[in-house]
Short mmCIF file of C-alpha atoms in Angstrom, two decimals:
data_model
loop_
_atom_site.label_atom_id
_atom_site.label_comp_id
_atom_site.label_asym_id
_atom_site.label_seq_id
_atom_site.Cartn_x
_atom_site.Cartn_y
_atom_site.Cartn_z
CA UNK A 1 -36.92 -32.14 -6.20
CA UNK A 2 -38.11 -30.94 -9.59
CA UNK A 3 -36.15 -28.51 -11.74
CA UNK A 4 -38.58 -25.71 -12.56
CA UNK A 5 -38.10 -22.21 -14.05
CA UNK A 6 -39.22 -20.72 -10.73
CA UNK A 7 -36.43 -22.56 -8.93
CA UNK A 8 -33.62 -21.52 -11.27
CA UNK A 9 -34.58 -17.91 -12.03
CA UNK A 10 -32.52 -15.04 -10.59
CA UNK A 11 -34.09 -13.22 -7.64
CA UNK A 12 -33.41 -9.60 -8.51
CA UNK A 13 -35.44 -8.42 -5.52
CA UNK A 14 -32.45 -9.15 -3.24
CA UNK A 15 -30.08 -6.94 -5.25
CA UNK A 16 -30.68 -3.91 -3.02
CA UNK A 17 -29.02 -5.72 -0.10
CA UNK A 18 -25.54 -5.80 -1.67
CA UNK A 19 -25.21 -3.17 -4.42
CA UNK A 20 -23.46 0.18 -4.07
CA UNK A 21 -25.40 2.60 -1.86
CA UNK A 22 -27.04 -0.41 -0.23
CA UNK A 23 -27.36 1.59 3.01
CA UNK A 24 -29.74 4.02 1.32
CA UNK A 25 -31.76 1.26 -0.33
CA UNK A 26 -32.07 -0.70 2.91
CA UNK A 27 -33.18 2.42 4.75
CA UNK A 28 -35.89 3.07 2.14
CA UNK A 29 -37.08 -0.54 2.17
CA UNK A 30 -37.20 -0.62 5.97
CA UNK A 31 -39.32 2.56 5.88
CA UNK A 32 -41.75 0.90 3.45
CA UNK A 33 -41.82 -2.27 5.58
CA UNK A 34 -42.63 -0.38 8.79
CA UNK A 35 -45.49 1.46 7.05
CA UNK A 36 -46.65 -1.82 5.49
CA UNK A 37 -46.93 -3.38 8.96
CA UNK A 38 -48.94 -0.30 10.03
CA UNK A 39 -51.31 -0.86 7.08
CA UNK A 40 -50.04 2.24 5.28
CA UNK A 41 -49.17 0.69 1.94
CA UNK A 42 -48.65 3.69 -0.37
CA UNK A 43 -45.91 6.33 -0.05
CA UNK A 44 -44.83 9.03 -2.47
CA UNK A 45 -41.32 10.36 -3.09
CA UNK A 46 -41.73 13.32 -0.75
CA UNK A 47 -42.79 11.08 2.13
CA UNK A 48 -39.71 8.91 1.63
CA UNK A 49 -37.40 11.90 1.25
CA UNK A 50 -38.64 13.56 4.46
CA UNK A 51 -37.85 10.40 6.44
CA UNK A 52 -34.50 9.48 4.84
CA UNK A 53 -32.97 12.99 4.99
CA UNK A 54 -33.07 12.79 8.79
CA UNK A 55 -30.47 10.01 8.61
CA UNK A 56 -28.51 11.09 5.48
CA UNK A 57 -27.65 14.78 5.59
CA UNK A 58 -26.52 15.29 1.97
CA UNK A 59 -29.48 13.42 0.45
CA UNK A 60 -31.45 15.21 -2.30
CA UNK A 61 -34.95 14.70 -3.67
CA UNK A 62 -33.52 13.83 -7.10
CA UNK A 63 -31.41 11.06 -5.57
CA UNK A 64 -34.50 9.83 -3.74
CA UNK A 65 -36.52 9.61 -6.96
CA UNK A 66 -33.66 7.77 -8.69
CA UNK A 67 -33.38 5.28 -5.82
CA UNK A 68 -37.11 4.62 -5.97
CA UNK A 69 -36.94 4.04 -9.74
CA UNK A 70 -34.09 1.55 -9.23
CA UNK A 71 -36.14 -0.34 -6.63
CA UNK A 72 -39.07 -0.42 -9.06
CA UNK A 73 -36.77 -1.80 -11.77
CA UNK A 74 -35.52 -4.57 -9.45
CA UNK A 75 -39.08 -5.53 -8.50
CA UNK A 76 -38.93 -4.35 -4.88
CA UNK A 77 -41.53 -1.59 -5.32
CA UNK A 78 -44.66 -1.19 -7.42
CA UNK A 79 -45.35 2.31 -8.70
CA UNK A 80 -48.70 3.84 -9.56
CA UNK A 81 -49.45 7.24 -11.09
CA UNK A 82 -50.70 9.57 -8.37
CA UNK A 83 -53.61 11.47 -10.00
CA UNK A 84 -55.33 12.61 -6.80
CA UNK A 85 -53.29 15.80 -6.33
CA UNK A 86 -52.82 16.88 -9.96
CA UNK A 87 -54.40 20.24 -10.85
CA UNK A 88 -52.16 21.52 -13.69
CA UNK A 89 -51.05 20.15 -17.04
CA UNK A 90 -47.39 20.54 -16.08
CA UNK A 91 -47.94 18.44 -12.95
CA UNK A 92 -49.52 15.73 -15.09
CA UNK A 93 -46.53 15.73 -17.45
CA UNK A 94 -44.08 15.34 -14.53
CA UNK A 95 -45.84 12.07 -13.59
CA UNK A 96 -45.71 11.93 -9.81
CA UNK A 97 -45.83 8.33 -8.63
CA UNK A 98 -46.71 6.64 -5.38
CA UNK A 99 -45.06 3.37 -4.37
CA UNK A 100 -45.80 0.22 -2.40
CA UNK A 101 -43.79 -2.94 -1.59
CA UNK A 102 -44.08 -6.07 -3.67
CA UNK A 103 -44.90 -9.41 -2.03
CA UNK A 104 -41.34 -10.68 -2.49
CA UNK A 105 -39.94 -7.57 -0.82
CA UNK A 106 -42.20 -7.90 2.20
CA UNK A 107 -40.93 -11.42 2.85
CA UNK A 108 -37.29 -10.43 2.18
CA UNK A 109 -37.47 -7.50 4.57
CA UNK A 110 -39.21 -9.65 7.16
CA UNK A 111 -36.31 -12.11 6.86
CA UNK A 112 -33.73 -9.33 7.37
CA UNK A 113 -35.52 -8.31 10.57
CA UNK A 114 -35.27 -11.89 11.82
CA UNK A 115 -31.58 -12.07 10.90
CA UNK A 116 -30.81 -8.78 12.65
CA UNK A 117 -32.37 -10.03 15.89
CA UNK A 118 -30.97 -13.56 15.73
CA UNK A 119 -29.13 -14.56 18.90
CA UNK A 120 -28.27 -18.24 19.34
CA UNK A 121 -26.57 -17.71 22.72
CA UNK A 122 -29.98 -17.72 24.36
CA UNK A 123 -30.73 -21.24 23.13
CA UNK A 124 -31.24 -24.14 25.52
CA UNK A 125 -31.68 -27.90 25.52
CA UNK A 126 -35.20 -29.09 26.33
CA UNK A 127 -34.39 -32.39 28.05
CA UNK A 128 -38.09 -33.29 28.24
CA UNK A 129 -38.41 -32.99 24.45
CA UNK A 130 -36.85 -36.45 23.95
CA UNK A 131 -39.45 -37.92 26.29
CA UNK A 132 -42.25 -36.16 24.38
CA UNK A 133 -41.00 -37.61 21.08
CA UNK A 134 -40.88 -41.07 22.66
CA UNK A 135 -44.53 -40.78 23.77
CA UNK A 136 -45.54 -39.66 20.26
CA UNK A 137 -43.66 -42.55 18.63
CA UNK A 138 -45.41 -44.99 20.99
CA UNK A 139 -48.75 -43.57 19.74
CA UNK A 140 -47.82 -44.69 16.22
CA UNK A 141 -49.35 -48.14 16.93
CA UNK A 142 -52.80 -46.57 17.43
CA UNK A 143 -52.66 -44.22 14.45
CA UNK A 144 -54.09 -46.64 11.80
CA UNK A 145 -57.41 -46.53 13.68
CA UNK A 146 -57.37 -42.78 14.41
CA UNK A 147 -59.41 -40.14 12.62
CA UNK A 148 -57.75 -38.22 9.78
CA UNK A 149 -57.65 -34.93 11.70
CA UNK A 150 -56.20 -36.64 14.79
CA UNK A 151 -53.63 -38.46 12.65
CA UNK A 152 -52.56 -35.28 10.87
CA UNK A 153 -52.29 -33.35 14.16
CA UNK A 154 -50.10 -36.13 15.58
CA UNK A 155 -47.84 -36.00 12.53
CA UNK A 156 -47.48 -32.22 12.64
CA UNK A 157 -46.64 -32.28 16.35
CA UNK A 158 -44.05 -35.05 15.87
CA UNK A 159 -42.40 -33.24 12.94
CA UNK A 160 -42.22 -29.92 14.79
CA UNK A 161 -40.77 -31.52 17.95
CA UNK A 162 -38.09 -33.35 15.94
CA UNK A 163 -37.20 -30.18 14.04
CA UNK A 164 -37.08 -28.21 17.30
CA UNK A 165 -34.82 -30.83 18.92
CA UNK A 166 -32.23 -30.53 16.13
CA UNK A 167 -32.43 -26.74 15.88
CA UNK A 168 -32.08 -26.07 19.62
CA UNK A 169 -29.24 -28.56 19.98
CA UNK A 170 -27.26 -27.03 17.11
CA UNK A 171 -27.83 -23.49 18.42
CA UNK A 172 -26.75 -24.45 21.93
CA UNK A 173 -23.59 -26.17 20.68
CA UNK A 174 -22.59 -22.98 18.82
CA UNK A 175 -22.07 -21.38 22.23
CA UNK A 176 -18.96 -23.54 22.66
CA UNK A 177 -17.21 -22.37 19.50
CA UNK A 178 -14.68 -20.54 21.73
CA UNK A 179 -13.06 -23.94 22.43
CA UNK A 180 -11.86 -23.98 18.79
CA UNK A 181 -10.97 -20.34 18.31
CA UNK A 182 -9.35 -19.96 21.78
CA UNK A 183 -11.36 -16.91 22.74
CA UNK A 184 -10.13 -16.45 26.31
CA UNK A 185 -12.56 -13.62 27.18
CA UNK A 186 -15.57 -15.81 26.39
CA UNK A 187 -13.90 -18.90 27.84
CA UNK A 188 -13.50 -17.30 31.26
CA UNK A 189 -17.25 -16.71 31.49
CA UNK A 190 -17.96 -20.36 30.72
CA UNK A 191 -15.24 -21.67 33.03
CA UNK A 192 -16.87 -19.92 35.99
CA UNK A 193 -20.00 -22.00 35.43
CA UNK A 194 -18.16 -25.06 34.11
CA UNK A 195 -19.68 -27.53 36.58
CA UNK A 196 -23.23 -26.39 35.88
CA UNK A 197 -22.72 -26.65 32.10
CA UNK A 198 -21.21 -30.13 32.34
CA UNK A 199 -24.04 -31.30 34.60
CA UNK A 200 -26.58 -29.83 32.14
CA UNK A 201 -24.99 -31.57 29.14
CA UNK A 202 -24.69 -34.89 30.95
CA UNK A 203 -28.36 -34.82 31.89
CA UNK A 204 -29.16 -34.26 28.19
CA UNK A 205 -26.98 -37.25 27.22
CA UNK A 206 -28.71 -39.39 29.86
CA UNK A 207 -32.08 -38.37 28.43
CA UNK A 208 -31.00 -39.49 24.95
CA UNK A 209 -29.60 -42.77 26.29
CA UNK A 210 -32.76 -43.44 28.30
CA UNK A 211 -35.26 -42.74 25.50
CA UNK A 212 -33.20 -43.19 22.31
CA UNK A 213 -33.03 -46.99 22.42
CA UNK A 214 -36.76 -47.28 23.24
CA UNK A 215 -37.65 -44.97 20.33
CA UNK A 216 -35.44 -46.97 17.94
CA UNK A 217 -37.06 -50.25 19.01
CA UNK A 218 -40.55 -48.78 18.66
CA UNK A 219 -39.77 -47.58 15.13
CA UNK A 220 -38.48 -51.04 14.21
CA UNK A 221 -41.66 -52.68 15.58
CA UNK A 222 -43.93 -50.29 13.66
CA UNK A 223 -42.24 -50.81 10.28
CA UNK A 224 -45.26 -52.82 9.06
CA UNK A 225 -47.83 -50.05 9.62
CA UNK A 226 -45.58 -47.19 8.58
CA UNK A 227 -46.68 -47.05 4.95
CA UNK A 228 -50.38 -47.18 5.85
CA UNK A 229 -50.06 -44.26 8.27
CA UNK A 230 -47.94 -42.16 5.93
CA UNK A 231 -50.24 -42.69 2.96
CA UNK A 232 -53.22 -41.49 5.00
CA UNK A 233 -51.23 -38.40 6.02
CA UNK A 234 -50.39 -37.72 2.36
CA UNK A 235 -54.02 -38.13 1.29
CA UNK A 236 -55.25 -35.76 4.01
CA UNK A 237 -52.68 -33.07 3.23
CA UNK A 238 -53.43 -33.39 -0.49
CA UNK A 239 -57.15 -32.83 0.22
CA UNK A 240 -56.54 -29.50 1.98
CA UNK A 241 -57.71 -26.63 -0.34
CA UNK A 242 -55.06 -24.00 -1.09
CA UNK A 243 -55.79 -20.54 -2.41
CA UNK A 244 -52.49 -20.27 -4.33
CA UNK A 245 -52.98 -23.46 -6.32
CA UNK A 246 -52.67 -27.17 -5.77
CA UNK A 247 -49.53 -29.07 -4.82
CA UNK A 248 -48.74 -32.30 -6.61
CA UNK A 249 -49.32 -35.43 -4.53
CA UNK A 250 -45.87 -36.71 -5.44
CA UNK A 251 -44.28 -33.60 -3.90
CA UNK A 252 -46.28 -34.08 -0.70
CA UNK A 253 -45.33 -37.76 -0.58
CA UNK A 254 -41.65 -36.96 -1.11
CA UNK A 255 -41.74 -34.45 1.77
CA UNK A 256 -43.56 -36.76 4.21
CA UNK A 257 -41.43 -39.82 3.50
CA UNK A 258 -38.22 -37.77 3.70
CA UNK A 259 -39.15 -36.45 7.15
CA UNK A 260 -40.04 -39.92 8.43
CA UNK A 261 -36.87 -41.50 7.01
CA UNK A 262 -34.71 -38.79 8.59
CA UNK A 263 -36.44 -39.43 11.93
CA UNK A 264 -35.92 -43.17 11.53
CA UNK A 265 -32.22 -42.86 10.64
CA UNK A 266 -31.62 -40.32 13.42
CA UNK A 267 -32.57 -42.82 16.14
CA UNK A 268 -31.64 -46.18 14.54
CA UNK A 269 -28.49 -45.56 12.50
CA UNK A 270 -25.07 -44.12 13.32
CA UNK A 271 -23.78 -41.34 11.12
CA UNK A 272 -22.85 -37.70 10.92
CA UNK A 273 -26.30 -36.50 12.03
CA UNK A 274 -27.62 -39.35 14.15
CA UNK A 275 -28.24 -39.75 17.86
CA UNK A 276 -24.88 -41.46 18.44
CA UNK A 277 -23.08 -38.61 16.70
CA UNK A 278 -24.80 -36.05 18.96
CA UNK A 279 -23.78 -38.00 22.06
CA UNK A 280 -20.21 -38.16 20.76
CA UNK A 281 -20.14 -34.38 20.16
CA UNK A 282 -21.60 -33.69 23.60
CA UNK A 283 -19.03 -35.91 25.32
CA UNK A 284 -16.27 -34.21 23.29
CA UNK A 285 -17.49 -30.78 24.43
CA UNK A 286 -17.48 -31.94 28.06
CA UNK A 287 -13.88 -33.20 27.73
CA UNK A 288 -12.78 -30.02 25.97
CA UNK A 289 -14.45 -27.81 28.54
CA UNK A 290 -12.78 -29.66 31.41
CA UNK A 291 -9.37 -29.58 29.71
CA UNK A 292 -9.72 -25.92 28.79
CA UNK A 293 -10.46 -25.04 32.40
CA UNK A 294 -7.29 -26.80 33.54
CA UNK A 295 -5.15 -25.11 30.87
CA UNK A 296 -6.61 -21.69 31.65
CA UNK A 297 -5.98 -22.13 35.38
CA UNK A 298 -2.39 -23.21 34.68
CA UNK A 299 -1.79 -20.18 32.45
CA UNK A 300 -3.11 -17.83 35.09
CA UNK A 301 -0.83 -19.36 37.72
CA UNK A 302 2.21 -19.32 35.43
CA UNK A 303 1.77 -15.60 34.71
CA UNK A 304 1.52 -14.66 38.38
CA UNK A 305 4.23 -12.28 39.65
CA UNK A 306 7.06 -14.01 41.52
CA UNK A 307 8.69 -10.77 42.67
CA UNK A 308 8.10 -11.43 46.38
CA UNK A 309 9.47 -14.96 46.03
CA UNK A 310 12.66 -13.74 44.39
CA UNK A 311 13.03 -11.01 47.01
CA UNK A 312 12.84 -13.63 49.77
CA UNK A 313 15.48 -15.77 48.01
CA UNK A 314 17.78 -12.75 47.71
CA UNK A 315 17.42 -11.97 51.43
CA UNK A 316 18.26 -15.59 52.32
CA UNK A 317 21.44 -15.45 50.21
CA UNK A 318 22.44 -12.13 51.79
CA UNK A 319 22.12 -13.70 55.25
CA UNK A 320 24.58 -16.51 54.39
CA UNK A 321 27.83 -16.27 56.40
CA UNK A 322 30.09 -17.42 53.55
CA UNK A 323 30.10 -18.74 49.99
CA UNK A 324 29.88 -22.35 51.13
CA UNK A 325 26.62 -21.64 52.95
CA UNK A 326 25.33 -19.95 49.80
CA UNK A 327 26.22 -23.07 47.76
CA UNK A 328 24.28 -25.24 50.21
CA UNK A 329 21.27 -22.91 50.07
CA UNK A 330 21.38 -22.93 46.26
CA UNK A 331 21.32 -26.72 46.19
CA UNK A 332 18.21 -26.71 48.38
CA UNK A 333 16.35 -23.98 46.48
CA UNK A 334 17.25 -24.83 42.87
CA UNK A 335 18.59 -28.37 43.03
CA UNK A 336 21.02 -29.66 40.42
CA UNK A 337 21.19 -27.04 37.70
CA UNK A 338 22.29 -27.45 34.13
CA UNK A 339 25.73 -26.19 33.23
CA UNK A 340 25.60 -22.96 31.25
CA UNK A 341 28.74 -21.71 29.48
CA UNK A 342 28.82 -17.95 28.93
CA UNK A 343 31.51 -16.70 26.55
CA UNK A 344 32.64 -13.06 26.56
CA UNK A 345 35.41 -11.07 24.91
CA UNK A 346 36.61 -9.46 28.17
CA UNK A 347 40.22 -9.84 29.27
CA UNK A 348 40.86 -12.29 32.14
CA UNK A 349 43.16 -11.46 35.03
CA UNK A 350 44.93 -14.82 34.60
CA UNK A 351 45.32 -17.43 31.89
CA UNK A 352 45.48 -20.35 34.32
CA UNK A 353 43.17 -23.22 33.30
CA UNK A 354 42.78 -24.26 36.95
CA UNK A 355 41.37 -20.89 38.00
CA UNK A 356 37.69 -21.10 38.96
CA UNK A 357 34.92 -18.65 38.39
CA UNK A 358 34.98 -17.55 42.02
CA UNK A 359 38.75 -16.88 41.90
CA UNK A 360 38.44 -14.03 39.36
CA UNK A 361 36.86 -10.58 39.78
CA UNK A 362 33.31 -10.14 38.44
CA UNK A 363 32.57 -8.53 35.07
CA UNK A 364 29.44 -6.53 34.33
CA UNK A 365 27.52 -7.36 31.13
CA UNK A 366 24.59 -5.34 29.78
CA UNK A 367 21.96 -7.80 28.50
CA UNK A 368 19.33 -6.47 26.12
CA UNK A 369 15.97 -8.21 25.59
CA UNK A 370 15.57 -10.12 22.34
CA UNK A 371 11.96 -9.11 21.77
CA UNK A 372 11.29 -6.96 18.71
CA UNK A 373 9.32 -4.40 20.73
CA UNK A 374 12.31 -3.44 22.91
CA UNK A 375 13.58 0.11 22.49
CA UNK A 376 16.45 1.72 24.36
CA UNK A 377 15.54 4.61 26.59
CA UNK A 378 16.49 7.91 25.04
CA UNK A 379 17.92 10.74 27.03
CA UNK A 380 15.49 13.55 27.51
CA UNK A 381 16.58 16.87 26.11
CA UNK A 382 15.13 20.34 26.37
CA UNK A 383 12.94 21.65 23.58
CA UNK A 384 14.83 24.22 21.55
CA UNK A 385 13.24 27.58 20.94
CA UNK A 386 12.74 27.81 17.17
CA UNK A 387 10.59 30.92 17.16
CA UNK A 388 13.31 32.91 15.38
CA UNK A 389 13.63 30.27 12.66
CA UNK A 390 9.85 30.22 12.22
CA UNK A 391 9.81 34.00 12.00
CA UNK A 392 12.48 33.96 9.30
CA UNK A 393 10.63 31.30 7.32
CA UNK A 394 7.40 33.32 7.56
CA UNK A 395 9.17 36.47 6.32
CA UNK A 396 10.69 34.55 3.42
CA UNK A 397 7.27 33.11 2.54
CA UNK A 398 5.66 36.57 2.61
CA UNK A 399 8.41 37.98 0.41
CA UNK A 400 8.06 35.12 -2.07
CA UNK A 401 4.28 35.51 -2.18
CA UNK A 402 4.62 39.25 -2.74
CA UNK A 403 7.14 38.66 -5.53
CA UNK A 404 4.74 36.20 -7.22
CA UNK A 405 1.88 38.69 -6.89
CA UNK A 406 3.89 41.48 -8.49
CA UNK A 407 5.11 39.26 -11.33
CA UNK A 408 1.52 38.24 -12.14
CA UNK A 409 0.22 41.80 -11.73
CA UNK A 410 2.80 42.91 -14.31
CA UNK A 411 1.20 40.50 -16.83
CA UNK A 412 -2.21 42.21 -16.59
CA UNK A 413 -2.71 44.56 -19.53
CA UNK A 414 -5.92 46.59 -19.74
CA UNK A 415 -7.45 44.42 -16.99
CA UNK A 416 -6.79 41.14 -18.87
CA UNK A 417 -4.25 38.37 -19.09
CA UNK A 418 -4.19 37.09 -22.68
CA UNK A 419 -2.26 33.82 -22.68
CA UNK A 420 -1.12 34.01 -26.32
CA UNK A 421 0.36 37.53 -25.76
CA UNK A 422 2.36 36.74 -22.60
CA UNK A 423 6.15 37.11 -22.60
CA UNK A 424 8.44 34.38 -21.30
CA UNK A 425 7.52 33.60 -17.64
CA UNK A 426 9.03 31.50 -14.86
CA UNK A 427 7.76 28.09 -13.71
CA UNK A 428 6.14 29.39 -10.51
CA UNK A 429 4.09 32.02 -12.37
CA UNK A 430 2.97 29.38 -14.89
CA UNK A 431 1.88 27.07 -12.05
CA UNK A 432 -0.25 29.82 -10.47
CA UNK A 433 -1.94 30.75 -13.77
CA UNK A 434 -2.72 27.12 -14.65
CA UNK A 435 -4.18 26.48 -11.19
CA UNK A 436 -6.49 29.51 -11.60
CA UNK A 437 -7.63 28.30 -15.03
CA UNK A 438 -8.24 24.74 -13.74
CA UNK A 439 -10.27 25.96 -10.74
CA UNK A 440 -12.35 28.33 -12.90
CA UNK A 441 -13.12 25.58 -15.48
CA UNK A 442 -14.25 23.14 -12.79
CA UNK A 443 -17.00 25.46 -11.55
CA UNK A 444 -20.56 24.53 -12.53
CA UNK A 445 -21.52 28.12 -13.41
CA UNK A 446 -19.08 29.04 -16.15
CA UNK A 447 -20.22 32.69 -16.18
CA UNK A 448 -19.46 33.28 -12.50
CA UNK A 449 -16.37 35.11 -11.30
CA UNK A 450 -13.46 33.22 -9.73
CA UNK A 451 -11.71 34.77 -6.73
CA UNK A 452 -7.93 34.26 -6.38
CA UNK A 453 -5.85 34.10 -3.23
CA UNK A 454 -4.86 37.74 -3.82
CA UNK A 455 -8.48 38.88 -3.63
CA UNK A 456 -8.79 39.52 -7.39
CA UNK A 457 -11.85 38.31 -9.32
CA UNK A 458 -11.74 37.34 -12.97
CA UNK A 459 -13.93 35.72 -15.60
CA UNK A 460 -12.41 32.95 -17.72
CA UNK A 461 -13.05 33.26 -21.47
CA UNK A 462 -12.38 30.17 -23.56
CA UNK A 463 -11.00 30.58 -27.12
CA UNK A 464 -13.23 30.25 -30.14
CA UNK A 465 -12.98 26.95 -32.03
CA UNK A 466 -10.49 25.69 -29.43
CA UNK A 467 -7.67 27.94 -30.70
CA UNK A 468 -4.25 27.01 -29.32
CA UNK A 469 -1.27 29.11 -28.30
CA UNK A 470 2.31 28.53 -27.18
CA UNK A 471 3.20 29.66 -23.64
CA UNK A 472 6.94 30.29 -23.36
CA UNK A 473 8.48 29.47 -19.98
CA UNK A 474 11.99 29.35 -18.52
CA UNK A 475 11.95 25.56 -18.53
CA UNK A 476 10.30 25.00 -21.94
CA UNK A 477 7.21 25.72 -24.02
CA UNK A 478 3.60 24.67 -23.35
CA UNK A 479 0.90 24.27 -26.02
CA UNK A 480 -2.46 25.19 -24.49
CA UNK A 481 -5.81 26.83 -25.36
CA UNK A 482 -5.65 30.58 -25.77
CA UNK A 483 -7.58 31.47 -22.61
CA UNK A 484 -8.30 35.07 -21.56
CA UNK A 485 -8.50 36.01 -17.87
CA UNK A 486 -10.65 39.14 -17.65
CA UNK A 487 -10.02 40.93 -14.31
CA UNK A 488 -11.74 44.17 -15.18
CA UNK A 489 -10.18 46.92 -13.01
CA UNK A 490 -7.67 45.44 -10.54
CA UNK A 491 -6.51 47.82 -7.82
#
């Protein structure tokens, strides 16, 4: 591998996949990709906006233009000045652009489509693939005398089959990840077909054992002609014309020799990725699958209800003629039980140490579960009628609101409330006035009227040069701008 600027540079074209508002960017890029596949390469902002607003309700055309400019800045889109529909000077100054995807973005979006539809659970093991690779390895002896095209076709087929063998095996083994994470819902589905899966895996192991040793021996025998064959493959691939430039022969040689060495080590050496390692993993999966089935069956049986069994035992004890018969039945049903000492703080009827448990009257004990989720049952009580209390609270609220309205109405002089001319006010009145001022200042249109909860409308006038005033209140003084609330005529 060579360290080149192309290898180490940052790929800004993938930024739209993870930045803020990535959902909008991905929606726009998918729209461009769909049109690109339909051979409709150019879209303008209005086309994009009409499509995206169907999925995002509060989306505006200005936000759409800004998103498109960001994608152009990251290299995902290429913009071009749209001069076909310009008829006025003002339209020319506004510079309407049309956009198309860059080459990087097409490949990135194509990759995201593949990732979205990836599903390894449908993978399978092609048992005949090992036999095909064995036949191709046996053809290695005849390759020094083969034509260049035939030799290169043989090499491509061998490489693809070996790559497919590893990929399909890894994907199929991912299906058994539930054995590590103890996913019982998935495990039950596999346990139902346990025997078929084990038979399938064992046939794959037999295929490797049958052909693996023969392939390893064939590779050992062909070690003398290996270099000759590989050099011819390198020369042929190097002679293939490429429209996007030439590839160095050393890079081609490194790729070819690496693939052959990996194939050689896979069949002849033991390691973390070799044939022996795959057989070990497969055998381990078979053992785990068998053991998991046994554990799952045991858990199901242990959680089965034993209510009917206990009811039968109780009936048998009730049918005993005396306590001695009950002792005999207990020895048959439960066997020798461990001694359990239960200590209580109840008073005994006698202090005699020779008195047995059956000689004293029984005592009832209430045993509570130790689990944290246990809650004692609460006695149900009737719902009290609180309509009178609610009515009183509503009347008090109305009176308080009316008092606040009158106190504020008293502050209006000539249709205005001038903050710097107000007398001393209470805290509640101050809170209402400040909330009105804050709401009026936060409006985009400063000249519009603000409507209060009392139905009054006023216009907020800010002081010149930021003049301040002191608002005297019952709980202190507040330094604030000298606002004027102009109500006009308030009825």
